[in-house]
Coordinates of C-alpha atoms and ligand atoms in Angstrom, one line a residue:
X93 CA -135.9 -51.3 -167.5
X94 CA -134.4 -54.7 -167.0
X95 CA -131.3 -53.8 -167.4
X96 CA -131.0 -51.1 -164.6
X97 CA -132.1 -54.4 -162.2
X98 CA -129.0 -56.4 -163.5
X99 CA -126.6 -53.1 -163.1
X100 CA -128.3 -52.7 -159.5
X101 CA -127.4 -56.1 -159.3
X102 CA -123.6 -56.1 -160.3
X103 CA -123.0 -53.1 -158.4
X104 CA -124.3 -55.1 -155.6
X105 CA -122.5 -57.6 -156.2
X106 CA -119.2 -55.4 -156.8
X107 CA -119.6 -54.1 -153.1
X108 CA -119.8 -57.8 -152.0
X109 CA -117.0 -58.9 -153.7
X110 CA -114.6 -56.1 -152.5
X111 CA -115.4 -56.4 -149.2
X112 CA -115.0 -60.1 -149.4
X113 CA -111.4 -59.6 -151.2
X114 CA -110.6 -56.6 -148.1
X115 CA -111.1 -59.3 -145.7
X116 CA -109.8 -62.2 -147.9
X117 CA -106.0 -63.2 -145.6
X118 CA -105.4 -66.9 -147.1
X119 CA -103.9 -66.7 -150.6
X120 CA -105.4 -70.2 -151.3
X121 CA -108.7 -69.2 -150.4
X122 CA -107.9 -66.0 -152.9
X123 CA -108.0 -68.5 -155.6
X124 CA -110.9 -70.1 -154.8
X125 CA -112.7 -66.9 -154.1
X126 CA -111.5 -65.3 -157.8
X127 CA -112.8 -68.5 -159.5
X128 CA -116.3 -68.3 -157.5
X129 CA -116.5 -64.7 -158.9
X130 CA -114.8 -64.4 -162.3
X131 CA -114.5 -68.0 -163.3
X132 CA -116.2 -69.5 -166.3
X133 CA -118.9 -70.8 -164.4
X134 CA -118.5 -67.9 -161.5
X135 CA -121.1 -65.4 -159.8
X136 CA -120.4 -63.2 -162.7
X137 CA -121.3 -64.9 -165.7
X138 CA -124.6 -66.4 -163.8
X139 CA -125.6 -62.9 -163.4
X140 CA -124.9 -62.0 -167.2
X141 CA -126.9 -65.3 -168.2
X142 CA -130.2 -63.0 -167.5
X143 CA -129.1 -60.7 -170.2
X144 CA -130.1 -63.0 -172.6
X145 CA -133.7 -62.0 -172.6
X146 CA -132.7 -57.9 -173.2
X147 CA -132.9 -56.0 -175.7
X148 CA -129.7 -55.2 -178.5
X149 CA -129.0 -51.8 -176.9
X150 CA -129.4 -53.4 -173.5
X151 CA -127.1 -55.9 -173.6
X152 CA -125.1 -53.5 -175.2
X153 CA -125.4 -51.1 -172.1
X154 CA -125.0 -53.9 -169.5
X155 CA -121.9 -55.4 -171.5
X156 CA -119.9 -52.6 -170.6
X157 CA -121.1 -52.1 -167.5
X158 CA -120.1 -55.8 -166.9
X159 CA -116.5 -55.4 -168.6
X160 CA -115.3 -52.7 -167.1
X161 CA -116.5 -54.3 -163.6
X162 CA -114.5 -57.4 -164.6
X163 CA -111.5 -55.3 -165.6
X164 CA -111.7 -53.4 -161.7
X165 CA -112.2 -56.5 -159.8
X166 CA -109.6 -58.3 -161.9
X167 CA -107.3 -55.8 -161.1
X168 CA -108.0 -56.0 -157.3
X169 CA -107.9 -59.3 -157.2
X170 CA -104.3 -58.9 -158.7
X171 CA -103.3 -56.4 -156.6
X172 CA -104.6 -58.3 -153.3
X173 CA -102.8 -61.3 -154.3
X174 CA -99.5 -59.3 -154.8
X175 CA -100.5 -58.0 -151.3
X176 CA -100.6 -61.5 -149.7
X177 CA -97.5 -63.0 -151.5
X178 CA -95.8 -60.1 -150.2
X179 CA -96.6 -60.3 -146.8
X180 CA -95.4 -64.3 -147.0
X181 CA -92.5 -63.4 -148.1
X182 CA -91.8 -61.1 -145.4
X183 CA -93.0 -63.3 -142.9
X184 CA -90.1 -65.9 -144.3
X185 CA -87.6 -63.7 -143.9
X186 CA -88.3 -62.5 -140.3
X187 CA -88.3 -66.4 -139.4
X188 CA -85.2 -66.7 -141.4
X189 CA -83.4 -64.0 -139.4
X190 CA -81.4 -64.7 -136.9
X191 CA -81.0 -63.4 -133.9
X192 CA -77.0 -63.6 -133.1
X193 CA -77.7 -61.6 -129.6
X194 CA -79.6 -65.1 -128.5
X195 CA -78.3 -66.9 -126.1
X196 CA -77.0 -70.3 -127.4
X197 CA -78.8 -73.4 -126.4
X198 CA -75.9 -75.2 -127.0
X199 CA -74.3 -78.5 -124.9
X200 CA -70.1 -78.6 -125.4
X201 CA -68.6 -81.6 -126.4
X202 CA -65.4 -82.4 -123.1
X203 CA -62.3 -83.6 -124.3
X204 CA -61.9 -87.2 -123.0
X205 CA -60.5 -88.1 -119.6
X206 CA -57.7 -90.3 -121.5
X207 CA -56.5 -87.4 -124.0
X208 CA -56.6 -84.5 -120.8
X209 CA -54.1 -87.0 -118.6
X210 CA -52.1 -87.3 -122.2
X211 CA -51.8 -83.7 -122.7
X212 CA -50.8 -83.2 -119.3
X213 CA -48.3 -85.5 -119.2
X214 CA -46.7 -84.1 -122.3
X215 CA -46.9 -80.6 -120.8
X216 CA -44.7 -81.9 -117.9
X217 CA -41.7 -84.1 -120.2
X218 CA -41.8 -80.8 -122.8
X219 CA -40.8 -78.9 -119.6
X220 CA -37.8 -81.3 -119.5
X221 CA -36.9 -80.9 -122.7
X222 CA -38.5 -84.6 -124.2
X223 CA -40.1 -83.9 -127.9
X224 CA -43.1 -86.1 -128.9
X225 CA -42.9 -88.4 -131.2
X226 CA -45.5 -91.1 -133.1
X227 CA -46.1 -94.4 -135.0
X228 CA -48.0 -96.7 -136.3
X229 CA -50.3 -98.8 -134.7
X230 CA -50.5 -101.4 -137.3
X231 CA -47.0 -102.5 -137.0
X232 CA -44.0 -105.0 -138.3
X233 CA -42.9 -107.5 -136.2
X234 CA -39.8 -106.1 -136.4
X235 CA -40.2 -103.0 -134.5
X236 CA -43.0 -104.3 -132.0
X237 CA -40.9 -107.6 -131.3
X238 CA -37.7 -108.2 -134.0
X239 CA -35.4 -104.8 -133.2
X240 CA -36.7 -104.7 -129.6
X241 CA -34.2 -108.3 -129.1
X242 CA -37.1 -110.0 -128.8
X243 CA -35.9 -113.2 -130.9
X244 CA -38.0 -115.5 -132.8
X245 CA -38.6 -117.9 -130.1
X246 CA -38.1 -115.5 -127.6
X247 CA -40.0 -116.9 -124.5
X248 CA -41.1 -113.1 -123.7
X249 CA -42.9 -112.9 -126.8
X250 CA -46.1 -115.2 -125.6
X251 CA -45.9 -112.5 -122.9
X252 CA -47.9 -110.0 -124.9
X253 CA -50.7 -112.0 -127.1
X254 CA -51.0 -109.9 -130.1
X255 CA -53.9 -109.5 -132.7
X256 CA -52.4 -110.4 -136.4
X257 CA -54.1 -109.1 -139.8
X258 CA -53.7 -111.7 -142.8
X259 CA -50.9 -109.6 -144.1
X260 CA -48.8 -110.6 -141.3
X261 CA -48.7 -107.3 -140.0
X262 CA -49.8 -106.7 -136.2
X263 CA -51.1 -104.0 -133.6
X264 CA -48.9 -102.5 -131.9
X265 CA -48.5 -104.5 -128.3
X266 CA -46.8 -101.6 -126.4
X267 CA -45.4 -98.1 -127.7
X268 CA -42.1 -99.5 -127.1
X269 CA -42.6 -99.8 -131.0
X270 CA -41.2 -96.6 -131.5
X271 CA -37.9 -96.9 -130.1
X272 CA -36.1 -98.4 -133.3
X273 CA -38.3 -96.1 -135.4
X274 CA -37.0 -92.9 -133.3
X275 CA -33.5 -94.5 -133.4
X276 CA -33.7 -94.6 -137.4
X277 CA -35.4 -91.0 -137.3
X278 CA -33.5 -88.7 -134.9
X279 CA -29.7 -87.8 -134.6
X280 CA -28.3 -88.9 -130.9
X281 CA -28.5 -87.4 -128.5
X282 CA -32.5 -87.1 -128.1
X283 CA -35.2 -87.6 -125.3
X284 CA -38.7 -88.3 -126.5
X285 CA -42.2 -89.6 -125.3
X286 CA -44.7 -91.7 -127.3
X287 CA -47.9 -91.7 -126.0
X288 CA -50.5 -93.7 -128.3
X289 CA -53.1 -96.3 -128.2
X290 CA -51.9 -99.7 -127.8
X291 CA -53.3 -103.6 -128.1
X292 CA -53.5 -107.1 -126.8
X293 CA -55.6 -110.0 -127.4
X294 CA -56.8 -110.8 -124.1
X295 CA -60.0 -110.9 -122.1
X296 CA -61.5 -107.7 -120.6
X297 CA -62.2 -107.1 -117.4
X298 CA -62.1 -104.2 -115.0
X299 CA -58.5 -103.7 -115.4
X300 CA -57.7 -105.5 -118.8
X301 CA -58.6 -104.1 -122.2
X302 CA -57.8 -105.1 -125.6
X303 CA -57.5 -101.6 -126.5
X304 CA -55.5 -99.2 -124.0
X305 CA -52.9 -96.2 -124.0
X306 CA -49.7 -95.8 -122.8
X307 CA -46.6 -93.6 -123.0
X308 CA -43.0 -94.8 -123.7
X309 CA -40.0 -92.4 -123.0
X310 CA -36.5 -92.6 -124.2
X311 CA -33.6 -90.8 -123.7
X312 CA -30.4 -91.5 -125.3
X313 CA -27.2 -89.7 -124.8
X314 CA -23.2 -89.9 -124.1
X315 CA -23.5 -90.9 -120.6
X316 CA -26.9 -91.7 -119.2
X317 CA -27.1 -93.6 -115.8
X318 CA -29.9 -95.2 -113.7
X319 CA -30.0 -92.2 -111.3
X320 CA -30.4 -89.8 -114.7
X321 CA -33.5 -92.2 -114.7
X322 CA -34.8 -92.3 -111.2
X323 CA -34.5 -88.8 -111.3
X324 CA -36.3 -87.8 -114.3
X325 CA -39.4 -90.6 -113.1
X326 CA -39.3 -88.8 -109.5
X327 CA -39.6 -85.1 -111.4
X328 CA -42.2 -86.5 -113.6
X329 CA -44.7 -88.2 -110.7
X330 CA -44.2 -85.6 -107.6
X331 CA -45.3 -83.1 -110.8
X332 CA -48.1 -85.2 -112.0
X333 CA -49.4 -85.6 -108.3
X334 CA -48.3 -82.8 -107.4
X335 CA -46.8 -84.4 -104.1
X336 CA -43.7 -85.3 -103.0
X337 CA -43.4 -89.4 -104.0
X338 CA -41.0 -92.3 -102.8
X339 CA -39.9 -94.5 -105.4
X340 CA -38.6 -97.9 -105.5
X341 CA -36.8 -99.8 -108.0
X342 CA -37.4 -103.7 -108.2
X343 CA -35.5 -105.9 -111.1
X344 CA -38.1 -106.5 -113.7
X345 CA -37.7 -108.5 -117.1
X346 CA -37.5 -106.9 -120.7
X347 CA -35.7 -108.0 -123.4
X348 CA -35.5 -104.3 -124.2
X349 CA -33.9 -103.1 -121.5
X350 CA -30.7 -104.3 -119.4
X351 CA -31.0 -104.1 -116.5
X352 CA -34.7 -103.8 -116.7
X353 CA -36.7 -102.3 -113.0
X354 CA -40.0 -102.3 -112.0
X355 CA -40.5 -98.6 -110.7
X356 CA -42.8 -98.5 -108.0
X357 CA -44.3 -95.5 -106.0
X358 CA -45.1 -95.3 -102.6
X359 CA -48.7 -95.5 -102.0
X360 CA -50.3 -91.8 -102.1
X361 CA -53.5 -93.0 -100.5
X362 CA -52.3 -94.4 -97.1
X363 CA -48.9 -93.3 -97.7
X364 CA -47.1 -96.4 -97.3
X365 CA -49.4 -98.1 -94.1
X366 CA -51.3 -100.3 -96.7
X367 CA -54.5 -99.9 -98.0
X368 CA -57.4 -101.5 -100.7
X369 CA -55.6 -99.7 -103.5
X370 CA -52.0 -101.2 -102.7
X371 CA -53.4 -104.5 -102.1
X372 CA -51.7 -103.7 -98.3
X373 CA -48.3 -103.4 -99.8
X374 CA -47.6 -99.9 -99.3
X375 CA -46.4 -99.8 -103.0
X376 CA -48.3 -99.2 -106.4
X377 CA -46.7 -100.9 -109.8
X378 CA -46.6 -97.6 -111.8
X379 CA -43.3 -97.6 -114.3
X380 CA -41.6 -100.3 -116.1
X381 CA -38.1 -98.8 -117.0
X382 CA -34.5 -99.6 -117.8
X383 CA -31.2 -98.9 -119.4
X384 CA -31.4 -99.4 -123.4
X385 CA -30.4 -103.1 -124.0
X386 CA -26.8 -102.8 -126.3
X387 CA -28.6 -104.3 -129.1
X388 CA -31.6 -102.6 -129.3
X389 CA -29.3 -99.3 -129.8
X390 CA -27.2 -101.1 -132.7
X391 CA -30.9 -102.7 -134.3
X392 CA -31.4 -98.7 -134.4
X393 CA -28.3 -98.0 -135.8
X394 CA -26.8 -96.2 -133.0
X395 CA -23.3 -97.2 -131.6
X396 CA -23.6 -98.2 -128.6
X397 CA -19.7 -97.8 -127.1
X398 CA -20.4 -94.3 -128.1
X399 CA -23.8 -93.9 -126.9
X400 CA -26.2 -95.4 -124.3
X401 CA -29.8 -94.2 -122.9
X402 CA -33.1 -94.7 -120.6
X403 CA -36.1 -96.2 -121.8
X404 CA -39.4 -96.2 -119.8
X405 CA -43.4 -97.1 -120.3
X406 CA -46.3 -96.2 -118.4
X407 CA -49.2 -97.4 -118.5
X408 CA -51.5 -94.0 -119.7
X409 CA -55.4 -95.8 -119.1
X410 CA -53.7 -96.8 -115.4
X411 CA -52.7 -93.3 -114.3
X412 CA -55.8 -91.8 -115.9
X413 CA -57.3 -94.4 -113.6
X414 CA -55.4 -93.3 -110.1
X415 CA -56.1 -89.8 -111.0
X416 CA -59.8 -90.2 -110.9
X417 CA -60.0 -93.3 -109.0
X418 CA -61.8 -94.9 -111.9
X419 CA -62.4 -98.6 -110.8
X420 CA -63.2 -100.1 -114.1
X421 CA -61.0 -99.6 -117.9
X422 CA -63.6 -100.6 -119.7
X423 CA -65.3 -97.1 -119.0
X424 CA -62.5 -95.2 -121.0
X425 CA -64.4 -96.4 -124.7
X426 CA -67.6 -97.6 -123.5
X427 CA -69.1 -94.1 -125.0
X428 CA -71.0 -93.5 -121.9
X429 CA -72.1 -90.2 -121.6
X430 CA -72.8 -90.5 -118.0
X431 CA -69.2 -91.2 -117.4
X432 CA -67.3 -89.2 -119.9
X433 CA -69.3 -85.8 -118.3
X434 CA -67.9 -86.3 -115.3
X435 CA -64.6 -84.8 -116.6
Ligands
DAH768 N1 -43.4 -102.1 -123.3 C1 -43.6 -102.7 -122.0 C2 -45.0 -103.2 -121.9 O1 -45.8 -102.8 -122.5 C3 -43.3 -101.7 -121.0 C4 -41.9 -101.2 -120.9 C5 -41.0 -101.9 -120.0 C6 -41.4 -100.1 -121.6 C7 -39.7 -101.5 -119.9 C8 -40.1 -99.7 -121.5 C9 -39.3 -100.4 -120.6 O2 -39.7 -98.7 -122.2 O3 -38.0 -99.9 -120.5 O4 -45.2 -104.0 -121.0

């Protein structure tokens, strides 16, 4: 009775393999496992190699035995594998899911110290009724020096070294640029601001940059007069630092503007007495301003026995700078983190 041996032997070996397969938690190692036990050259057919020596009816007897066990294991197999794929794909989905109750681990980006000042400053002329305008900063000569009464050999222009492209086209020098645009744009009478990033070829140091911002204002209307002016400058700073200011006017030179001032406030810091930040003056260089020069208004098409107007231009990177007390420009676009979240 060979052949009872070999059966006691597969059921053996059945029990083995199912607890093997109930323990089994790796689908790789499944597939290994199944080809150790019902591949070609598996557990299985070494076992069945010793029926070669049986009798007909024997083998006969055993081969079922042997097929039907292959069917039942095959099947577990099957179904264990179906097990473990399952249980992968559930484990991708709960790492998939996300928890929207979590808190977020998340840093903010700040707006920049240059563009809060801008909006500010904005706020504060909208109140007065200004509208904001833009242009280019790639610009004709025309607008940057041309329609401004700069002439060609105007003296004034070597005042402002400017960076040329091949074209002949430049970057804008100063906002003042858009004046003649506005002119061309708007119907008189009209008060706008420009604030935008502006350029000059020079060396940088910790209060010159090749790249800077400032804001131009202009108001044009029947009868505008320099204490319109003062008055709208004075409104402006005592907002912006939200103090009570003196204000000065000194002649100043624009080809622009006639008569053209230098608007200076009175030192905030020591009020006057003289300090490090007034270079002991008592006064701080803050707005170059003046009435709109005749020409400029007829470059923009705008007659000027019928109309006249205010023009001013601040230097945006400098008040950004007395704000804070920011000792260096070059900060403003160096990309420093450490300096940018301090704002
Ligand atoms: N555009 C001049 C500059 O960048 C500043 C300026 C002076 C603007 C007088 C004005 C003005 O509007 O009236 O130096």
């Amino acid at each position: 009775m060979r052949s009872k041996s070999i059966i006691e032997e597969l059921n053996f070996f059945q029990t083995e393999t199912e607890k093997k397969l109930e323990e089994e938690k790796n689908l790789e190692n499944l597939k290994k496992l199944y080809y150790e036990i019902l591949g070609k050259q598996g557990k299985l057919t070494e076992i069945l190699k010793k029926i070669k020596d049986l009798s007909i009816e024997e083998k006969k007897e055993v081969g079922t035995f042997a097929n039907t066990l292959k069917e039942t294991l095959t099947i577990k197999f099957k179904k264990k594998q179906e097990e473990l794929e399952n249980y992968i794909q559930l484990e991708k989905i709960q790492s998939e899911f996300y928890d929207i109750t979590r808190p977020l681990n998340t840093k903010y980006g700040k707006i920049h110290p240059l563009s809060q000042i801008q909006y500010e400053v904005e706020d504060i002329f909208l109140n007065m009724g200004f509208q904001i305008m833009e242009g280019p900063e790639i610009e004709l000569d025309e607008y940057n020096f041309g329609k401004l009464n700069f002439t060609e050999d105007h003296p004034a222009r070597d005042m402002q070294d400017t960076f040329w492209t091949k074209e002949g086209f430049l970057l804008r020098t100063h906002t003042s640029s858009v004046q003649v645009r506005a002119m061309e744009k708007l119907k008189p009478p009209f008060k706008i601001i420009v604030p935008g990033r502006v350029f000059r070829y020079e060396e940088t140091d910790a209060s010159h940059e090749n790249t800077f911002y400032q804001l131009e204002g202009m108001m044009i209307d029947k009868e505008v007069s320099i204490a319109n002016l003062i008055y709208i400058m004075k409104t402006f700073l005592s907002t912006f630092f939200e103090k009570e200011v003196t204000v000065r006017l000194r002649p100043g030179y624009f080809p622009f503007v006639e008569p053209g001032f230098e608007l200076d406030i009175q030192c905030l810091i020591c009020k006057g007495k003289g300090c490090q930040v007034c270079k002991y003056s008592g006064w701080v260089e803050i707005l170059p301003c003046g009435l709109i020069h005749p020409n400029v208004l007829e470059f923009g098409g705008i007659n000027p026995n019928e109309w006249m107007g205010f023009a001013f231009g601040m230097g945006l990177s400098r008040l950004v700078m007395m704000r804070h007390s920011i000792e260096d420009i070059r900060h403003f676009l160096s990309g420093n983190l450490r300096f940018l979240e301090q704002f």
